[in-house]
Amino acid sequence: MTKKKTLTRRTLHYYWLATRNHQGLFWGLIASTIGFCGFLSYGNPYVMSLIVDRIGAGPVAADEVFAVFGPYIAALIAINLAGQACSKLQDYTMWKLQIAVNYDLATMAFDCLCNQSLSFHSNRFGGTLVAQTSKFMSAYTLLLNTITFPFLPIVCSVVFTCSLLFPVVPLYTVVLMGLLAVYAAVSYIMYKRILHLNEQAAGAQNQLSGELSDAVTNILAVKTFGREDYERHLFDAANREVVARDSKRMASSLLRGVITAGLTVVIMSVVTVFISGGNAWFGITAGTVIIMFTYTNTVTNQFNFINTGLQRINQALGDASGMTAVLDEPRLVADAPDAQPLSVELGDIDFRDINFWYTDGGTRTQVFRDFNLSIPAGQRVGLVGMSGSGKTTLTKLLLRLADIQEGEILVDGQNVADITQTSLRRQIAYVPQEALLFHRTIAENIAYGRPDASREEIRAAARAANALEFIERLPQGFDTVTGERGIKLSGGQRQRIAIARAMLADCPILVLDEATSALDSESEAAVQEALARLMEGRTAIVVAHRLSTVASLDRIVVLSEGCIVEDGPHADLVAKGGDYARLWNRQTGAYGEE
């Protein structure tokens, strides 16, 4: 099975998963569409043909009109009432189904993206993922509308036309269906030829969205380096690719439309001949001539929408293909089927015989080989070393932002691979080097780990993180919206809010990854004191390049190329004169004093 067929099948699979939760609405939509088409497009002409035949049978006196035509009038009124009722039911079920299924699809996409690994997100544009989610939902609406009109009416028109005309004019019905079959076959063949064009156009649109998102997200870098023209060039190139792909799609669609329009002319020409000679050749009544023309015109008009319908289906499946591929992407980090919640009483951490490597582009990069590290409960451990030594990677493995290939990581004797990721991360307060803030109020950002926290608890955490003073100087105080990724605040302010968030979370395990790197000296001193209080009685892992951050900790682990080269308290490591001592002397200027 080709990739395109697989994506189409998988897209329909995901759409049906969401639709089957609302089967009452779905089948109500199908039934109401059939009723609407049958009553108004076929019921009315049929009764009118009976009226014409009755008129042709002989004159009717004025006082006998209602007696003779009363049943026909009643039938027309009933048919139109039923048809309009079906029309309104169709509108209701269509709207309700779209609303309900789009909610489920949005939830499906959100859950998929939130539960994917950090590696997955590192290799994709955030803007592209947002655009793919939006298109995935819009594509369902387009596909549902296309099924409802024109394809379901096309099927209905064929069934009703055959059922009503074949008993009266079988030869004409067979010829008409043969011509329509040729029309449908030609439309489908041309549709298959341009199927890939819509997928290419959708891919170009996704690339354009990604370029725009990348430039907007990093607008500060764009402006400070004066690279507006460069980013404009990248965006223009992506935009021109969209124009090129859309132009190819347009040309193919127009060509298909010209060919099928010619087939329509042929069909109507044959119809005209049959209708003109129908009475002379087959003894067809005037009423039958009316329904022949009306039904043929109806079914032919419906077939004219095949091109548009196939184009819409093509577009919908192309737009949905991006998110379908994401939904099919295996989760690199997933909970075990029988995963249990983590229970932390002490906070012991053990890395046992860890082997971990990255695989990027088919290239394997080993980070840890047979790595072992034990951290007793309540111990404050600093991780130091040159860039690339594995410090941050070790914390990510503890948080299961990536999974090890061999070995095990234990928290209070519980293998993190056997527990739920959510419960694991709720027991670890993590403060990264770059503060991660939402486009929400400062209070909401601080309380993110404890959304039920009171305003006083939020204030206390802000005070402990040395953030209260600058927060209260802001016009809206704690109700100040930080902007996307906290852009309205300075780096030091963002970091202190992140530290306040960790303090409020009050987790038994604390991970600080360069948590004080963005602070000035005065703020750092205040925050270091607060962090010292926070770490009391907790297991703490502190990643740092600035060694003054870890000098007062219980223990310092020096890493080099994924291996532990030194391990001990600050004073012992300095006295030893090894790697740590050289790093310390370099940062404190001790070499210059010798």
XYZ file of C-alpha atoms in Angstrom:
594
model
C 0.000 0.000 0.000
C 1.428 3.370 -1.045
C 2.090 6.116 1.461
C -0.718 8.271 0.030
C -3.244 5.446 0.323
C -2.082 4.728 3.843
C -2.464 8.371 4.895
C -5.943 8.514 3.327
C -7.003 5.330 5.077
C -5.565 6.507 8.387
C -7.210 9.916 8.077
C -10.586 8.291 7.512
C -9.872 5.983 10.448
C -9.300 8.905 12.820
C -12.339 10.734 11.498
C -14.520 7.677 12.013
C -13.171 7.199 15.556
C -14.461 10.686 16.372
C -17.701 10.320 14.381
C -18.800 7.004 15.858
C -19.135 8.675 19.257
C -22.035 10.607 17.736
C -23.619 7.994 15.468
C -27.137 9.222 16.174
C -26.316 12.580 14.632
C -24.398 10.970 11.753
C -27.181 8.609 10.715
C -29.736 11.354 11.286
C -27.790 13.499 8.825
C -27.725 10.669 6.256
C -31.449 9.964 6.617
C -32.483 13.620 6.472
C -30.347 14.192 3.354
C -31.935 11.206 1.610
C -35.395 12.435 2.620
C -34.701 15.992 1.502
C -33.441 14.823 -1.901
C -36.189 12.234 -2.391
C -39.169 14.348 -1.407
C -38.297 17.660 -3.076
C -36.273 16.566 -6.117
C -38.230 13.435 -6.998
C -41.547 13.476 -5.136
C -42.728 16.823 -6.525
C -42.011 16.034 -10.222
C -43.629 12.608 -9.872
C -46.915 14.036 -8.552
C -46.785 16.763 -11.209
C -46.462 14.058 -13.910
C -49.615 12.411 -12.552
C -51.451 15.744 -12.697
C -50.315 16.319 -16.310
C -51.441 12.820 -17.341
C -54.818 13.396 -15.684
C -55.220 16.676 -17.509
C -54.326 14.942 -20.753
C -56.947 12.263 -20.110
C -59.800 14.747 -20.537
C -61.245 18.048 -19.328
C -62.279 18.497 -15.708
C -65.249 20.642 -14.769
C -64.690 23.663 -12.529
C -66.736 22.203 -9.699
C -64.802 18.914 -9.875
C -61.268 20.358 -9.621
C -60.825 19.689 -5.937
C -62.575 16.363 -6.104
C -60.353 15.168 -8.947
C -57.078 16.865 -8.018
C -57.548 16.967 -4.246
C -55.426 13.849 -3.596
C -52.636 15.264 -5.772
C -52.761 18.599 -3.967
C -52.685 16.878 -0.571
C -49.776 14.716 -1.737
C -47.805 17.776 -2.901
C -48.419 19.567 0.404
C -47.375 16.487 2.398
C -44.269 15.963 0.241
C -43.177 19.578 0.633
C -43.802 19.559 4.380
C -41.770 16.355 4.735
C -39.040 17.723 2.459
C -38.710 20.965 4.407
C -38.707 19.073 7.700
C -35.852 16.924 6.367
C -34.049 20.070 5.244
C -34.174 21.598 8.726
C -33.219 18.288 10.340
C -30.272 18.126 7.938
C -29.137 21.602 9.024
C -29.439 20.698 12.706
C -27.636 17.360 12.517
C -24.905 18.817 10.300
C -24.110 21.647 12.735
C -24.328 19.466 15.836
C -22.143 16.755 14.315
C -19.495 19.237 13.186
C -19.360 20.879 16.601
C -19.210 17.584 18.505
C -16.666 15.871 16.249
C -14.403 18.924 15.975
C -14.266 18.983 19.767
C -13.170 15.337 19.784
C -10.635 15.888 16.995
C -9.135 18.908 18.764
C -8.855 16.852 21.956
C -7.291 13.961 20.021
C -4.676 16.249 18.454
C -3.957 18.070 21.723
C -3.493 14.828 23.664
C -1.186 13.484 20.962
C 1.005 16.595 20.919
C 1.151 16.933 24.693
C 2.094 13.304 25.172
C 4.804 13.211 22.531
C 8.439 13.212 23.556
C 10.678 16.248 23.779
C 12.671 14.892 20.819
C 9.519 14.922 18.705
C 8.897 18.611 19.407
C 12.566 19.531 19.018
C 12.463 18.410 15.390
C 9.283 20.277 14.382
C 8.016 23.826 13.991
C 5.515 24.673 16.723
C 3.630 26.878 14.255
C 3.380 24.022 11.768
C 1.875 21.708 14.385
C -0.712 24.359 15.266
C -1.538 24.857 11.570
C -1.814 21.093 11.024
C -4.217 20.768 13.950
C -6.403 23.555 12.591
C -6.389 22.046 9.093
C -7.166 18.584 10.474
C -10.341 19.925 12.063
C -11.328 22.081 9.072
C -10.738 19.150 6.721
C -13.322 17.074 8.590
C -15.911 19.802 8.155
C -15.086 20.053 4.446
C -15.239 16.269 4.035
C -18.570 16.008 5.857
C -20.065 18.825 3.776
C -18.837 17.141 0.601
C -20.369 13.802 1.551
C -23.638 15.500 2.430
C -23.530 17.510 -0.771
C -22.905 16.494 -3.496
C -22.041 12.787 -3.110
C -24.996 11.557 -1.099
C -27.486 13.395 -3.383
C -25.641 11.892 -6.396
C -26.181 8.386 -5.037
C -29.806 9.214 -4.206
C -30.428 10.654 -7.674
C -29.100 7.504 -9.351
C -31.200 5.209 -7.147
C -34.382 7.271 -7.449
C -33.984 7.809 -11.212
C -33.490 4.097 -11.871
C -36.334 3.092 -9.566
C -38.860 5.498 -11.072
C -37.870 5.475 -14.761
C -36.793 1.880 -15.409
C -40.324 0.375 -15.103
C -41.605 2.986 -17.597
C -38.712 3.488 -20.077
C -36.144 0.725 -19.436
C -34.060 1.316 -22.599
C -33.700 5.014 -21.880
C -32.721 4.296 -18.256
C -30.017 1.819 -19.304
C -28.533 4.258 -21.850
C -28.615 7.121 -19.317
C -26.923 5.064 -16.608
C -24.260 3.941 -19.085
C -23.417 7.537 -19.999
C -23.338 8.551 -16.345
C -21.017 5.629 -15.578
C -18.611 6.879 -18.260
C -18.850 10.382 -16.766
C -18.071 9.093 -13.265
C -15.174 6.919 -14.481
C -13.527 9.800 -16.353
C -13.921 12.075 -13.323
C -12.363 9.495 -11.028
C -9.415 8.782 -13.336
C -8.603 12.488 -13.578
C -9.052 12.844 -9.838
C -6.472 10.129 -9.229
C -4.014 11.900 -11.519
C -4.080 15.121 -9.517
C -4.397 13.614 -6.045
C -0.727 14.229 -5.274
C -1.039 17.904 -6.276
C -3.297 18.666 -3.322
C -0.929 16.906 -0.926
C 1.974 18.924 -2.313
C -0.043 22.129 -1.969
C -0.888 21.273 1.646
C 2.773 20.553 2.371
C 3.768 23.913 0.896
C 1.193 25.657 3.070
C 2.553 23.923 6.171
C 6.094 25.009 5.290
C 4.886 28.580 4.845
C 3.208 28.507 8.259
C 6.394 27.129 9.797
C 8.555 29.876 8.278
C 6.169 32.545 9.540
C 6.017 31.038 13.013
C 9.800 30.678 13.215
C 10.370 34.312 12.255
C 7.697 35.683 14.605
C 8.809 33.518 17.544
C 12.398 34.692 17.147
C 11.578 38.267 16.177
C 14.079 39.693 18.678
C 16.934 37.828 17.006
C 15.671 38.907 13.582
C 15.647 42.573 14.559
C 18.837 42.710 16.601
C 20.808 41.097 13.774
C 19.091 43.168 11.092
C 17.963 40.033 9.246
C 14.496 41.172 8.190
C 15.459 40.921 4.507
C 16.862 37.431 4.977
C 13.724 36.190 6.728
C 11.636 37.918 4.055
C 13.608 35.993 1.433
C 12.916 32.666 3.184
C 9.247 33.501 3.577
C 8.967 34.678 -0.037
C 10.540 31.458 -1.282
C 8.017 29.404 0.727
C 5.186 31.673 -0.438
C 6.201 31.289 -4.091
C 6.223 27.527 -3.634
C 2.624 27.754 -2.387
C 1.664 29.789 -5.469
C 3.364 27.275 -7.779
C 1.670 24.275 -6.167
C -1.739 25.961 -6.120
C -1.350 26.992 -9.778
C -0.651 23.400 -10.817
C -3.675 22.238 -8.856
C -5.843 24.919 -10.483
C -4.719 24.032 -14.035
C -5.442 20.333 -13.535
C -8.849 21.042 -12.011
C -9.828 23.346 -14.871
C -8.803 20.751 -17.467
C -10.887 18.133 -15.709
C -13.836 20.526 -15.656
C -13.636 21.139 -19.438
C -13.621 17.406 -20.221
C -16.542 16.571 -17.953
C -18.507 19.563 -19.277
C -18.205 18.046 -22.750
C -19.602 14.750 -21.436
C -22.545 16.632 -19.937
C -23.389 18.092 -23.352
C -23.354 14.591 -24.840
C -25.702 13.274 -22.147
C -28.218 16.100 -22.570
C -28.128 15.644 -26.363
C -29.077 11.979 -25.987
C -31.813 12.948 -23.525
C -33.250 15.451 -25.991
C -33.462 12.812 -28.733
C -35.230 10.319 -26.471
C -37.684 12.884 -25.162
C -38.448 14.245 -28.634
C -39.247 10.816 -30.065
C -40.501 9.172 -26.921
C -44.186 9.503 -27.681
C -43.822 8.427 -31.331
C -41.468 5.506 -30.667
C -42.566 4.212 -27.278
C -45.995 5.748 -26.656
C -44.702 7.737 -23.680
C -47.267 10.034 -22.068
C -46.719 13.758 -21.471
C -46.384 13.178 -17.719
C -43.668 10.579 -18.316
C -41.831 12.989 -20.624
C -41.860 15.541 -17.818
C -40.341 13.199 -15.247
C -37.813 11.900 -17.792
C -36.545 15.392 -18.433
C -36.770 16.514 -14.809
C -35.085 13.449 -13.363
C -32.391 13.417 -16.036
C -31.725 17.100 -15.547
C -31.548 16.553 -11.784
C -29.146 13.617 -11.942
C -26.979 15.336 -14.584
C -26.760 18.494 -12.488
C -25.773 16.400 -9.501
C -23.043 14.698 -11.550
C -21.708 18.124 -12.516
C -20.709 18.486 -8.872
C -18.541 15.342 -8.960
C -15.551 17.415 -10.021
C -16.046 19.928 -7.243
C -16.710 17.158 -4.747
C -13.588 15.197 -5.674
C -11.543 18.382 -5.514
C -12.885 19.098 -2.033
C -12.182 15.543 -0.890
C -8.711 15.827 -2.359
C -8.133 19.104 -0.540
C -9.554 17.789 2.724
C -7.405 14.650 2.704
C -4.351 16.665 1.709
C -4.923 19.187 4.500
C -5.468 16.413 7.040
C -2.444 14.341 5.996
C 0.029 16.347 8.090
C -1.760 15.775 11.394
C -2.576 12.183 10.404
C 1.160 11.515 10.103
C 1.652 13.111 13.533
C -1.107 10.979 15.080
C 0.511 7.883 13.574
C 3.924 8.867 14.924
C 4.943 6.342 17.601
C 5.416 7.777 21.065
C 9.097 7.595 21.895
C 8.243 7.895 25.585
C 5.048 6.115 26.598
C 3.584 4.811 29.835
C 3.655 1.053 30.318
C 0.189 -0.558 30.020
C 0.215 -1.367 33.745
C 1.995 1.827 34.873
C 1.269 2.836 38.461
C 1.411 6.271 40.150
C 4.702 7.168 41.818
C 4.738 7.334 45.608
C 7.651 9.294 47.076
C 8.317 9.106 50.795
C 12.070 9.759 50.960
C 13.400 10.852 47.589
C 16.246 8.438 46.866
C 17.446 8.548 43.238
C 19.523 5.793 41.600
C 20.902 5.644 38.073
C 21.961 2.047 37.488
C 23.998 0.839 34.502
C 22.548 3.520 32.264
C 23.159 3.339 28.532
C 21.688 6.128 26.473
C 22.274 7.432 22.973
C 20.622 9.817 20.563
C 19.788 8.705 17.046
C 19.497 11.576 14.615
C 19.433 11.085 10.863
C 20.599 7.512 11.292
C 23.658 8.612 13.285
C 24.008 7.252 16.817
C 25.581 9.512 19.442
C 26.419 7.783 22.723
C 25.882 9.977 25.805
C 26.070 7.513 28.724
C 27.673 4.084 28.836
C 27.219 1.892 31.947
C 26.589 5.038 33.987
C 25.923 4.751 37.725
C 25.002 7.428 40.235
C 23.253 7.146 43.597
C 21.747 10.170 45.363
C 20.450 9.533 48.890
C 17.249 11.179 50.035
C 17.681 14.785 51.095
C 21.112 15.195 49.548
C 21.895 18.318 47.525
C 23.999 17.357 44.513
C 25.615 19.635 41.968
C 26.289 18.457 38.410
C 29.146 20.300 36.716
C 31.324 19.820 33.692
C 32.011 21.167 30.240
C 29.161 21.693 27.772
C 28.087 18.381 26.261
C 29.177 16.331 29.249
C 25.607 15.073 29.857
C 24.471 17.205 32.806
C 21.140 18.387 31.401
C 20.561 15.076 29.612
C 20.756 13.283 32.968
C 17.983 15.467 34.417
C 15.831 14.885 31.320
C 16.241 11.131 31.718
C 15.144 11.430 35.341
C 12.025 13.306 34.193
C 11.512 10.755 31.368
C 11.586 13.455 28.733
C 13.588 10.783 26.924
C 13.907 7.060 27.618
C 17.133 5.167 28.261
C 17.977 2.201 26.063
C 19.486 0.077 28.850
C 19.608 0.153 32.637
C 17.123 1.614 35.090
C 16.400 4.816 36.973
C 14.869 4.377 40.410
C 13.054 6.862 42.634
C 12.523 5.438 46.113
C 13.193 2.021 44.578
C 10.523 2.447 41.891
C 11.612 2.163 38.283
C 10.505 5.307 36.454
C 9.769 3.150 33.392
C 7.036 1.382 35.378
C 5.245 4.472 36.708
C 3.092 7.083 35.023
C 4.951 10.051 33.604
C 2.463 12.521 35.050
C 2.874 11.250 38.612
C 6.674 11.259 38.207
C 6.834 14.856 37.073
C 4.450 16.027 39.759
C 6.972 14.849 42.345
C 9.835 16.810 40.758
C 10.002 20.596 40.682
C 11.979 21.501 37.567
C 13.448 24.933 36.841
C 15.199 25.043 33.440
C 17.820 27.470 32.238
C 15.266 29.320 30.122
C 12.172 30.144 32.142
C 9.040 28.689 30.543
C 6.150 31.115 30.997
C 2.685 31.086 29.489
C 0.859 34.034 27.972
C -1.121 34.346 31.198
C -1.016 36.368 34.390
C 1.956 36.244 36.727
C -0.247 34.664 39.400
C -1.323 31.894 37.003
C 2.282 31.252 36.001
C 3.473 30.959 39.596
C 0.537 28.720 40.539
C 0.922 26.475 37.472
C 2.112 23.512 39.552
C -0.548 24.188 42.221
C -3.550 25.828 40.544
C -5.552 25.663 43.787
C -3.014 27.828 45.667
C -4.370 30.930 47.394
C -3.207 34.418 46.519
C -1.353 34.597 49.836
C 0.538 31.385 49.050
C 1.417 32.791 45.637
C 2.670 36.006 47.247
C 4.738 34.030 49.752
C 6.390 32.036 46.952
C 7.100 35.247 45.024
C 8.614 36.841 48.126
C 10.830 33.805 48.756
C 12.034 33.926 45.141
C 12.867 37.628 45.447
C 10.152 38.428 42.882
C 7.550 40.199 44.999
C 9.119 43.645 44.785
C 9.191 43.897 40.993
C 5.775 42.243 40.665
C 4.132 44.818 42.921
C 5.697 47.622 40.884
C 3.892 46.424 37.755
C 0.631 48.274 36.912
C -1.541 45.157 37.342
C 0.694 43.405 39.883
C 0.049 39.679 39.990
C -2.639 40.123 37.320
C -0.076 41.355 34.780
C -0.094 39.215 31.618
C 3.481 38.152 30.879
C 3.166 37.988 27.088
C 4.038 35.041 24.885
C 6.901 33.083 26.524
C 7.083 35.922 29.099
C 8.394 38.432 26.562
C 7.166 41.422 28.604
C 9.553 40.576 31.457
C 13.322 40.620 31.683
C 15.286 37.381 31.782
C 15.956 37.720 35.504
C 12.294 38.456 36.227
C 11.157 35.445 34.222
C 13.625 33.224 36.055
C 12.477 34.391 39.478
C 8.860 33.667 38.559
C 9.918 30.172 37.472
C 11.706 29.704 40.791
C 8.617 30.910 42.656
C 6.602 28.329 40.730
C 8.957 25.580 41.888
C 8.782 26.810 45.471
C 5.000 26.780 45.458
C 4.884 23.277 43.954
C 6.658 22.025 47.104
C 7.854 18.743 45.554
C 10.104 16.276 47.386
C 12.650 16.345 44.526
C 14.092 19.517 43.064
C 15.942 19.879 39.732
C 17.577 23.206 38.925
C 19.137 23.469 35.475
C 21.154 26.704 35.494
C 18.249 28.197 37.433
C 20.136 31.307 38.521
C 22.079 31.979 35.338
C 19.918 34.923 34.273
C 20.101 36.769 37.607
C 22.252 39.711 38.477
C 24.626 39.356 41.433
C 22.300 40.972 43.974
C 19.280 38.965 42.927
C 21.342 35.797 42.743
C 22.444 36.169 46.353
C 18.845 36.582 47.517
C 17.603 33.699 45.417
C 20.464 31.434 46.476
C 19.423 31.979 50.077
C 15.818 31.172 49.188
C 16.874 28.079 47.267
C 18.964 26.942 50.208
C 15.839 27.058 52.361
C 13.834 25.325 49.645
C 16.360 22.471 49.352
C 16.325 21.684 53.057
C 14.924 18.190 53.540
C 14.605 17.632 49.795
C 16.632 15.732 47.269
C 18.097 18.374 44.968
C 19.993 18.137 41.683
C 21.582 21.406 40.588
C 23.096 21.720 37.130
C 25.481 24.656 36.906
C 28.264 26.186 34.870
C 28.722 28.896 37.491
C 30.439 26.908 40.227
C 29.565 29.417 42.963
C 26.024 28.074 42.577
C 27.016 24.581 43.758
C 29.962 25.301 46.083
C 27.789 25.094 49.207
C 26.021 21.865 48.237
C 26.544 18.550 50.006
C 28.190 16.940 47.028
C 29.438 17.821 43.556
C 29.567 15.356 40.660
C 31.902 16.291 37.812
C 30.940 14.840 34.419
C 33.056 14.519 31.306
C 31.754 12.892 28.121
C 29.019 11.106 30.011
C 31.273 9.725 32.747
C 31.796 10.690 36.381
C 35.389 11.877 36.739
C 35.136 13.362 40.234
C 32.655 13.142 43.082
C 32.728 14.814 46.492
C 32.238 18.043 48.499
C 33.549 21.334 47.137
C 36.513 21.616 49.553
C 37.695 18.069 48.866
C 37.525 18.542 45.095
C 39.411 21.821 45.209
C 42.101 20.260 47.386
C 42.373 17.311 45.033
C 43.535 19.584 42.227
C 41.647 17.765 39.464
C 39.153 18.874 36.809
C 36.883 20.610 39.296
C 39.767 22.534 40.848
C 40.864 23.753 37.426
C 37.315 24.902 36.609
C 37.044 26.602 39.999
C 40.375 28.386 39.661
C 39.499 29.539 36.177
C 36.195 31.062 37.336
C 37.555 32.644 40.498
C 40.725 33.974 38.859
C 43.019 31.941 41.100
C 45.397 31.308 38.219
C 45.919 35.012 37.790
C 46.963 35.314 41.392
C 49.664 32.656 41.164
